[in-house]
PDB file of C-alpha atoms in Angstrom:
ATOM      1  CA  MET A   1     -11.819  15.213   7.109  1.00  0.00           C
ATOM      2  CA  ASP A   2      -9.246  17.376   8.835  1.00  0.00           C
ATOM      3  CA  THR A   3      -6.012  18.564   7.271  1.00  0.00           C
ATOM      4  CA  PRO A   4      -3.205  16.057   8.051  1.00  0.00           C
ATOM      5  CA  ALA A   5      -0.926  16.985  10.945  1.00  0.00           C
ATOM      6  CA  PRO A   6       2.821  17.365  10.302  1.00  0.00           C
ATOM      7  CA  PHE A   7       4.333  13.939   9.713  1.00  0.00           C
ATOM      8  CA  ARG A   8       6.584  12.466  12.395  1.00  0.00           C
ATOM      9  CA  ALA A   9       7.908   8.926  12.038  1.00  0.00           C
ATOM     10  CA  ASP A  10       8.316   8.310  15.753  1.00  0.00           C
ATOM     11  CA  LEU A  11       7.471   5.390  18.027  1.00  0.00           C
ATOM     12  CA  GLY A  12       4.190   6.967  19.101  1.00  0.00           C
ATOM     13  CA  ARG A  13       2.996   6.995  15.496  1.00  0.00           C
ATOM     14  CA  SER A  14       3.921   3.317  15.069  1.00  0.00           C
ATOM     15  CA  VAL A  15       1.940   2.406  18.191  1.00  0.00           C
ATOM     16  CA  ARG A  16      -1.099   4.388  17.019  1.00  0.00           C
ATOM     17  CA  LEU A  17      -1.054   2.634  13.650  1.00  0.00           C
ATOM     18  CA  LEU A  18      -0.691  -0.786  15.278  1.00  0.00           C
ATOM     19  CA  ARG A  19      -3.733  -0.084  17.443  1.00  0.00           C
ATOM     20  CA  ALA A  20      -5.687   1.060  14.401  1.00  0.00           C
ATOM     21  CA  PHE A  21      -4.799  -2.121  12.498  1.00  0.00           C
ATOM     22  CA  ARG A  22      -6.570  -4.153  15.167  1.00  0.00           C
ATOM     23  CA  LEU A  23      -9.822  -2.412  14.170  1.00  0.00           C
ATOM     24  CA  GLU A  24      -9.567  -3.024  10.423  1.00  0.00           C
ATOM     25  CA  GLN A  25     -12.416  -5.565  10.384  1.00  0.00           C
ATOM     26  CA  SER A  26     -14.616  -4.150  13.169  1.00  0.00           C
ATOM     27  CA  ASN A  27     -14.282  -0.430  12.374  1.00  0.00           C
ATOM     28  CA  PRO A  28     -12.968   0.032   8.825  1.00  0.00           C
ATOM     29  CA  ASP A  29     -13.894   3.713   8.661  1.00  0.00           C
ATOM     30  CA  PHE A  30     -11.671   4.465  11.649  1.00  0.00           C
ATOM     31  CA  PHE A  31      -8.828   2.240  10.473  1.00  0.00           C
ATOM     32  CA  TYR A  32      -8.713   3.383   6.852  1.00  0.00           C
ATOM     33  CA  GLY A  33      -9.373   6.990   7.783  1.00  0.00           C
ATOM     34  CA  THR A  34      -6.481   6.938  10.259  1.00  0.00           C
ATOM     35  CA  LEU A  35      -4.150   5.233   7.785  1.00  0.00           C
ATOM     36  CA  ALA A  36      -5.133   7.601   4.976  1.00  0.00           C
ATOM     37  CA  MET A  37      -4.441  10.707   7.041  1.00  0.00           C
ATOM     38  CA  ASP A  38      -1.064   9.349   8.129  1.00  0.00           C
ATOM     39  CA  THR A  39      -0.146   8.287   4.596  1.00  0.00           C
ATOM     40  CA  VAL A  40      -1.011  11.599   2.999  1.00  0.00           C
ATOM     41  CA  ALA A  41       1.026  13.405   5.650  1.00  0.00           C
ATOM     42  CA  GLN A  42       3.951  11.112   4.815  1.00  0.00           C
ATOM     43  CA  LEU A  43       3.491  11.643   1.077  1.00  0.00           C
ATOM     44  CA  GLY A  44       3.518  15.394   1.674  1.00  0.00           C
ATOM     45  CA  THR A  45       7.100  15.180   2.938  1.00  0.00           C
ATOM     46  CA  TYR A  46       8.199  14.171  -0.573  1.00  0.00           C
ATOM     47  CA  THR A  47       6.166  16.530  -2.733  1.00  0.00           C
ATOM     48  CA  GLU A  48       3.739  19.454  -2.680  1.00  0.00           C
ATOM     49  CA  LEU A  49       0.182  18.135  -2.810  1.00  0.00           C
ATOM     50  CA  ALA A  50      -1.814  21.347  -3.129  1.00  0.00           C
ATOM     51  CA  GLY A  51      -3.016  21.520  -6.719  1.00  0.00           C
ATOM     52  CA  ALA A  52      -1.355  18.225  -7.706  1.00  0.00           C
ATOM     53  CA  THR A  53      -3.131  15.636  -9.811  1.00  0.00           C
ATOM     54  CA  VAL A  54      -2.751  12.321  -7.976  1.00  0.00           C
ATOM     55  CA  ALA A  55      -3.608   8.868  -9.299  1.00  0.00           C
ATOM     56  CA  ASP A  56      -4.697   6.648  -6.389  1.00  0.00           C
ATOM     57  CA  VAL A  57      -4.086   3.170  -7.793  1.00  0.00           C
ATOM     58  CA  GLY A  58      -6.287   0.527  -6.197  1.00  0.00           C
ATOM     59  CA  GLY A  59      -8.031   3.173  -4.143  1.00  0.00           C
ATOM     60  CA  GLY A  60     -11.191   1.126  -3.561  1.00  0.00           C
ATOM     61  CA  PRO A  61     -13.862   3.096  -1.654  1.00  0.00           C
ATOM     62  CA  GLY A  62     -11.818   6.291  -1.661  1.00  0.00           C
ATOM     63  CA  TYR A  63     -10.431   6.790   1.846  1.00  0.00           C
ATOM     64  CA  PHE A  64      -7.054   7.870   0.494  1.00  0.00           C
ATOM     65  CA  ALA A  65      -8.679  10.002  -2.197  1.00  0.00           C
ATOM     66  CA  ASP A  66     -10.616  11.872   0.490  1.00  0.00           C
ATOM     67  CA  ALA A  67      -7.436  12.531   2.494  1.00  0.00           C
ATOM     68  CA  LEU A  68      -5.620  13.654  -0.650  1.00  0.00           C
ATOM     69  CA  ARG A  69      -8.461  16.020  -1.504  1.00  0.00           C
ATOM     70  CA  ALA A  70      -8.357  17.455   2.029  1.00  0.00           C
ATOM     71  CA  ALA A  71      -4.666  18.209   1.454  1.00  0.00           C
ATOM     72  CA  GLY A  72      -5.534  20.211  -1.668  1.00  0.00           C
ATOM     73  CA  ALA A  73      -4.774  17.548  -4.286  1.00  0.00           C
ATOM     74  CA  ARG A  74      -6.940  16.475  -7.226  1.00  0.00           C
ATOM     75  CA  PRO A  75      -7.172  12.689  -6.840  1.00  0.00           C
ATOM     76  CA  VAL A  76      -8.303  10.198  -9.468  1.00  0.00           C
ATOM     77  CA  CYS A  77      -9.209   6.877  -7.852  1.00  0.00           C
ATOM     78  CA  VAL A  78      -8.442   3.905 -10.119  1.00  0.00           C
ATOM     79  CA  ASP A  79      -9.656   0.415  -9.181  1.00  0.00           C
ATOM     80  CA  CYS A  80     -10.532  -2.757 -11.080  1.00  0.00           C
ATOM     81  CA  ASP A  81     -13.335  -3.796  -8.715  1.00  0.00           C
ATOM     82  CA  ALA A  82     -16.562  -1.809  -8.862  1.00  0.00           C
ATOM     83  CA  GLY A  83     -17.807  -3.621  -5.760  1.00  0.00           C
ATOM     84  CA  GLU A  84     -14.812  -2.483  -3.717  1.00  0.00           C
ATOM     85  CA  MET A  85     -15.364   1.070  -4.884  1.00  0.00           C
ATOM     86  CA  ARG A  86     -18.923   0.995  -3.509  1.00  0.00           C
ATOM     87  CA  LEU A  87     -18.150  -0.590  -0.138  1.00  0.00           C
ATOM     88  CA  ARG A  88     -18.383   2.550   1.959  1.00  0.00           C
ATOM     89  CA  ASP A  89     -21.738   4.061   1.030  1.00  0.00           C
ATOM     90  CA  GLY A  90     -22.911   2.166  -2.050  1.00  0.00           C
ATOM     91  CA  ARG A  91     -21.446   4.714  -4.446  1.00  0.00           C
ATOM     92  CA  PRO A  92     -18.055   4.868  -6.158  1.00  0.00           C
ATOM     93  CA  PRO A  93     -15.654   7.578  -4.983  1.00  0.00           C
ATOM     94  CA  ARG A  94     -15.727  10.966  -6.613  1.00  0.00           C
ATOM     95  CA  ASP A  95     -13.629  11.099  -9.828  1.00  0.00           C
ATOM     96  CA  ALA A  96     -13.287   7.311  -9.908  1.00  0.00           C
ATOM     97  CA  VAL A  97     -12.103   5.330 -12.931  1.00  0.00           C
ATOM     98  CA  LEU A  98     -12.600   1.599 -13.411  1.00  0.00           C
ATOM     99  CA  GLY A  99      -9.395  -0.018 -14.642  1.00  0.00           C
ATOM    100  CA  SER A 100      -6.546  -2.409 -13.954  1.00  0.00           C
ATOM    101  CA  ALA A 101      -3.348  -1.499 -12.121  1.00  0.00           C
ATOM    102  CA  LEU A 102      -1.521  -3.637 -14.691  1.00  0.00           C
ATOM    103  CA  ASP A 103      -2.740  -1.452 -17.545  1.00  0.00           C
ATOM    104  CA  LEU A 104      -3.673   1.904 -16.069  1.00  0.00           C
ATOM    105  CA  PRO A 105      -6.341   3.769 -18.063  1.00  0.00           C
ATOM    106  CA  LEU A 106      -4.293   6.974 -17.882  1.00  0.00           C
ATOM    107  CA  ALA A 107      -2.130   8.714 -20.460  1.00  0.00           C
ATOM    108  CA  THR A 108       1.640   8.619 -20.205  1.00  0.00           C
ATOM    109  CA  GLY A 109       2.941  11.468 -18.042  1.00  0.00           C
ATOM    110  CA  SER A 110      -0.565  12.621 -17.132  1.00  0.00           C
ATOM    111  CA  VAL A 111      -0.311  12.871 -13.310  1.00  0.00           C
ATOM    112  CA  ASP A 112       1.925  14.731 -10.889  1.00  0.00           C
ATOM    113  CA  VAL A 113       1.887  11.911  -8.341  1.00  0.00           C
ATOM    114  CA  CYS A 114       1.084   8.226  -8.724  1.00  0.00           C
ATOM    115  CA  PHE A 115       0.167   6.706  -5.382  1.00  0.00           C
ATOM    116  CA  SER A 116      -0.651   3.198  -4.221  1.00  0.00           C
ATOM    117  CA  SER A 117      -1.128   1.763  -0.741  1.00  0.00           C
ATOM    118  CA  ASN A 118      -1.229  -1.995  -0.107  1.00  0.00           C
ATOM    119  CA  VAL A 119      -2.198  -3.046  -3.609  1.00  0.00           C
ATOM    120  CA  LEU A 120       1.015  -4.443  -5.097  1.00  0.00           C
ATOM    121  CA  GLU A 121       0.682  -7.735  -3.199  1.00  0.00           C
ATOM    122  CA  HIS A 122      -2.730  -8.238  -4.805  1.00  0.00           C
ATOM    123  CA  VAL A 123      -1.636  -8.274  -8.462  1.00  0.00           C
ATOM    124  CA  PRO A 124      -0.026 -11.256 -10.233  1.00  0.00           C
ATOM    125  CA  ASP A 125       2.670  -9.135 -11.895  1.00  0.00           C
ATOM    126  CA  PRO A 126       3.855  -6.560  -9.325  1.00  0.00           C
ATOM    127  CA  LEU A 127       6.713  -5.147 -11.388  1.00  0.00           C
ATOM    128  CA  ARG A 128       4.364  -4.475 -14.290  1.00  0.00           C
ATOM    129  CA  MET A 129       2.126  -2.491 -11.952  1.00  0.00           C
ATOM    130  CA  ALA A 130       5.149  -0.557 -10.670  1.00  0.00           C
ATOM    131  CA  ALA A 131       6.247   0.214 -14.231  1.00  0.00           C
ATOM    132  CA  GLU A 132       2.737   1.416 -15.098  1.00  0.00           C
ATOM    133  CA  MET A 133       2.821   3.800 -12.154  1.00  0.00           C
ATOM    134  CA  VAL A 134       6.086   5.250 -13.421  1.00  0.00           C
ATOM    135  CA  ARG A 135       4.707   5.526 -16.969  1.00  0.00           C
ATOM    136  CA  VAL A 136       1.684   7.653 -16.078  1.00  0.00           C
ATOM    137  CA  THR A 137       3.729  10.049 -13.913  1.00  0.00           C
ATOM    138  CA  ARG A 138       5.093  13.219 -15.500  1.00  0.00           C
ATOM    139  CA  PRO A 139       8.845  13.921 -15.543  1.00  0.00           C
ATOM    140  CA  GLY A 140       9.789  15.266 -12.121  1.00  0.00           C
ATOM    141  CA  GLY A 141       6.673  13.767 -10.574  1.00  0.00           C
ATOM    142  CA  ILE A 142       6.589  11.362  -7.631  1.00  0.00           C
ATOM    143  CA  VAL A 143       5.686   7.694  -7.398  1.00  0.00           C
ATOM    144  CA  TYR A 144       4.660   6.520  -3.906  1.00  0.00           C
ATOM    145  CA  LEU A 145       4.350   2.742  -3.812  1.00  0.00           C
ATOM    146  CA  SER A 146       3.882   0.696  -0.650  1.00  0.00           C
ATOM    147  CA  TYR A 147       2.833  -2.869  -0.005  1.00  0.00           C
ATOM    148  CA  THR A 148       2.732  -5.595   2.640  1.00  0.00           C
ATOM    149  CA  VAL A 149       5.776  -7.879   2.582  1.00  0.00           C
ATOM    150  CA  TRP A 150       4.886 -11.572   2.362  1.00  0.00           C
ATOM    151  CA  LEU A 151       7.183 -12.855   5.118  1.00  0.00           C
ATOM    152  CA  SER A 152       6.121 -10.187   7.590  1.00  0.00           C
ATOM    153  CA  LEU A 153       3.744 -11.109  10.414  1.00  0.00           C
ATOM    154  CA  TRP A 154       0.804  -9.670   8.436  1.00  0.00           C
ATOM    155  CA  GLY A 155       1.972 -11.009   5.063  1.00  0.00           C
ATOM    156  CA  GLY A 156      -0.942 -13.423   4.814  1.00  0.00           C
ATOM    157  CA  HIS A 157      -3.425 -10.718   5.761  1.00  0.00           C
ATOM    158  CA  GLU A 158      -6.400 -12.303   7.527  1.00  0.00           C
ATOM    159  CA  THR A 159      -4.829 -15.777   7.166  1.00  0.00           C
ATOM    160  CA  SER A 160      -1.727 -14.696   9.131  1.00  0.00           C
ATOM    161  CA  PRO A 161       0.398 -16.105  10.719  1.00  0.00           C
ATOM    162  CA  TRP A 162      -0.428 -19.426   9.074  1.00  0.00           C
ATOM    163  CA  HIS A 163       0.952 -18.166   5.760  1.00  0.00           C
ATOM    164  CA  TYR A 164       4.378 -19.104   7.136  1.00  0.00           C
ATOM    165  CA  LEU A 165       3.304 -22.715   6.540  1.00  0.00           C
ATOM    166  CA  GLY A 166       2.277 -21.871   2.982  1.00  0.00           C
ATOM    167  CA  GLY A 167      -0.293 -19.608   1.408  1.00  0.00           C
ATOM    168  CA  HIS A 168      -2.554 -22.411   0.210  1.00  0.00           C
ATOM    169  CA  TYR A 169      -2.491 -24.097   3.621  1.00  0.00           C
ATOM    170  CA  ALA A 170      -3.340 -20.798   5.315  1.00  0.00           C
ATOM    171  CA  ALA A 171      -6.313 -20.264   2.978  1.00  0.00           C
ATOM    172  CA  ARG A 172      -7.640 -23.799   3.583  1.00  0.00           C
ATOM    173  CA  ARG A 173      -7.279 -23.397   7.342  1.00  0.00           C
ATOM    174  CA  TYR A 174      -9.140 -20.088   7.285  1.00  0.00           C
ATOM    175  CA  THR A 175     -11.975 -21.649   5.267  1.00  0.00           C
ATOM    176  CA  ARG A 176     -12.302 -24.563   7.708  1.00  0.00           C
ATOM    177  CA  ARG A 177     -12.266 -22.274  10.728  1.00  0.00           C
ATOM    178  CA  HIS A 178     -14.632 -19.562   9.467  1.00  0.00           C
ATOM    179  CA  GLY A 179     -16.846 -21.459   7.043  1.00  0.00           C
ATOM    180  CA  ARG A 180     -15.970 -19.162   4.171  1.00  0.00           C
ATOM    181  CA  ARG A 181     -13.000 -18.392   1.975  1.00  0.00           C
ATOM    182  CA  PRO A 182     -10.743 -15.501   2.991  1.00  0.00           C
ATOM    183  CA  LYS A 183     -11.165 -12.261   1.104  1.00  0.00           C
ATOM    184  CA  ASN A 184      -7.493 -12.407   0.174  1.00  0.00           C
ATOM    185  CA  VAL A 185      -6.909 -15.809  -1.432  1.00  0.00           C
ATOM    186  CA  TYR A 186      -3.300 -16.817  -2.006  1.00  0.00           C
ATOM    187  CA  GLY A 187      -2.542 -17.302  -5.690  1.00  0.00           C
ATOM    188  CA  GLU A 188      -5.751 -15.558  -6.774  1.00  0.00           C
ATOM    189  CA  SER A 189      -6.063 -12.165  -5.082  1.00  0.00           C
ATOM    190  CA  MET A 190      -2.925 -12.192  -2.925  1.00  0.00           C
ATOM    191  CA  PHE A 191       0.642 -13.019  -3.903  1.00  0.00           C
ATOM    192  CA  ALA A 192       4.009 -13.460  -2.209  1.00  0.00           C
ATOM    193  CA  VAL A 193       5.919 -10.209  -2.772  1.00  0.00           C
ATOM    194  CA  GLY A 194       9.172  -9.737  -0.886  1.00  0.00           C
ATOM    195  CA  VAL A 195      11.544  -6.829  -0.418  1.00  0.00           C
ATOM    196  CA  ALA A 196      14.532  -7.802  -2.552  1.00  0.00           C
ATOM    197  CA  ARG A 197      13.021  -7.947  -6.056  1.00  0.00           C
ATOM    198  CA  PRO A 198      10.965  -4.707  -6.010  1.00  0.00           C
ATOM    199  CA  LEU A 199      13.854  -2.877  -4.322  1.00  0.00           C
ATOM    200  CA  ALA A 200      16.281  -4.076  -7.010  1.00  0.00           C
ATOM    201  CA  TRP A 201      13.787  -2.987  -9.691  1.00  0.00           C
ATOM    202  CA  ALA A 202      13.466   0.472  -8.121  1.00  0.00           C
ATOM    203  CA  ARG A 203      17.228   0.923  -7.946  1.00  0.00           C
ATOM    204  CA  ARG A 204      17.678  -0.023 -11.608  1.00  0.00           C
ATOM    205  CA  CYS A 205      14.565   1.571 -13.105  1.00  0.00           C
ATOM    206  CA  PRO A 206      15.729   3.505 -16.194  1.00  0.00           C
ATOM    207  CA  ASP A 207      12.747   5.878 -16.092  1.00  0.00           C
ATOM    208  CA  ALA A 208      12.851   6.894 -12.429  1.00  0.00           C
ATOM    209  CA  GLU A 209      15.258   7.708  -9.607  1.00  0.00           C
ATOM    210  CA  LEU A 210      14.796   5.975  -6.267  1.00  0.00           C
ATOM    211  CA  LEU A 211      14.462   8.649  -3.565  1.00  0.00           C
ATOM    212  CA  ASP A 212      13.650   6.486  -0.571  1.00  0.00           C
ATOM    213  CA  ALA A 213      13.066   2.897   0.524  1.00  0.00           C
ATOM    214  CA  VAL A 214      11.803   2.606   4.088  1.00  0.00           C
ATOM    215  CA  PRO A 215       9.667   0.403   6.329  1.00  0.00           C
ATOM    216  CA  ARG A 216       6.504   2.454   6.076  1.00  0.00           C
ATOM    217  CA  TYR A 217       5.118   2.021   9.586  1.00  0.00           C
ATOM    218  CA  HIS A 218       8.383   1.903  11.545  1.00  0.00           C
ATOM    219  CA  PRO A 219      10.019   4.745  13.491  1.00  0.00           C
ATOM    220  CA  ARG A 220      12.663   6.666  11.597  1.00  0.00           C
ATOM    221  CA  TRP A 221      15.475   5.030  13.571  1.00  0.00           C
ATOM    222  CA  ALA A 222      14.472   1.617  12.130  1.00  0.00           C
ATOM    223  CA  ARG A 223      14.574   2.676   8.477  1.00  0.00           C
ATOM    224  CA  HIS A 224      17.838   0.839   7.739  1.00  0.00           C
ATOM    225  CA  VAL A 225      16.310  -2.618   8.175  1.00  0.00           C
ATOM    226  CA  VAL A 226      15.438  -2.606   4.464  1.00  0.00           C
ATOM    227  CA  HIS A 227      19.158  -2.823   3.692  1.00  0.00           C
ATOM    228  CA  LEU A 228      19.701  -6.037   5.684  1.00  0.00           C
ATOM    229  CA  PRO A 229      19.244  -9.029   3.340  1.00  0.00           C
ATOM    230  CA  GLY A 230      17.151 -11.785   4.860  1.00  0.00           C
ATOM    231  CA  VAL A 231      16.240  -9.866   7.994  1.00  0.00           C
ATOM    232  CA  ARG A 232      14.362  -7.252   5.959  1.00  0.00           C
ATOM    233  CA  GLU A 233      11.948  -9.862   4.625  1.00  0.00           C
ATOM    234  CA  LEU A 234      10.780 -10.599   8.166  1.00  0.00           C
ATOM    235  CA  VAL A 235      10.821  -7.206   9.884  1.00  0.00           C
ATOM    236  CA  THR A 236      10.034  -4.595   7.208  1.00  0.00           C
ATOM    237  CA  TRP A 237       6.279  -5.378   7.382  1.00  0.00           C
ATOM    238  CA  ASN A 238       5.360  -2.797   4.747  1.00  0.00           C
ATOM    239  CA  LEU A 239       7.881  -1.519   2.208  1.00  0.00           C
ATOM    240  CA  LEU A 240       7.576   2.028   0.896  1.00  0.00           C
ATOM    241  CA  LEU A 241       9.352   2.942  -2.333  1.00  0.00           C
ATOM    242  CA  VAL A 242       9.421   6.597  -3.392  1.00  0.00           C
ATOM    243  CA  LEU A 243      10.689   7.427  -6.878  1.00  0.00           C
ATOM    244  CA  ARG A 244      11.001  10.538  -8.994  1.00  0.00           C
ATOM    245  CA  ARG A 245      10.143  10.231 -12.688  1.00  0.00           C
ATOM    246  CA  ARG A 246      13.042  11.118 -14.960  1.00  0.00           C
TER     247      ARG A 246
END
C-alpha cells in the first residue's frame, strides 16, 4: 500500500469517495482500501502518525490498520467479531486483539491515537464506546471517531433509503426482497445515532477537548453544516469528531 497523498478536503475528493462507495459490495478491497488511505491522510492532519501507537477500534479485516502501518504507525486492531477479522484472506489482521468497543481490552492511557471509522452506529451504547476511546488514549493523544448519521441517505446502510420509514420496516423489506436478512439489522447490529447527542457529549467531555467536528466526506466549505440543528441530521452523512485527551 502506497503512502497516503497530502489530504485535501475538496469537491474532487468527495466525488471520488462517492464513486468508491458504489463499489462497497462488489469490490470491497477497492472501496475499503480507498477509504482507508483517505482516512489516514485526514487523521495525519491532526497528529503525527510515524511511530505512534494507534488503536483501530472495530477494525475488522484490517484495511485501516494496513494504511496506518504504511504511514509509519503501530496499529492494534480491536474487534469483537473474529469472523469479520478474517473476511479478507481467512486470517486476522496483524497485531489484532479480540474485544468489545464497549470495554476495550487496553490499559488506560496506553495509546497515542484511538481511531474508529463507522463503528459507533453498530454498538448499543455509543457514548460508552466514545468514553472508552478517550480512556485508553494518553494525555495529549488524539481520538478520531467517525460514524454514519442515522437520518442521512446512507443511515440505514444496505436497507437505505427505507430506514426513513423505520429501521424495523427497512429490515423486513430487505429480507423480503433479497431472501435473507441484512448484515446490518436495526436494533441488533445497527442503531439510530444522530449528530446532536454525540456532539454535545464531545463538547462537554471532562477528559478531552473537542478539536474538530466536521462532515467527514464533505468539502471543506461545507463543514459548518454540523452546527445547523435539524439540517445537520439530514446532510452531515458521516460525522467526524476529533478530540485531544486532557
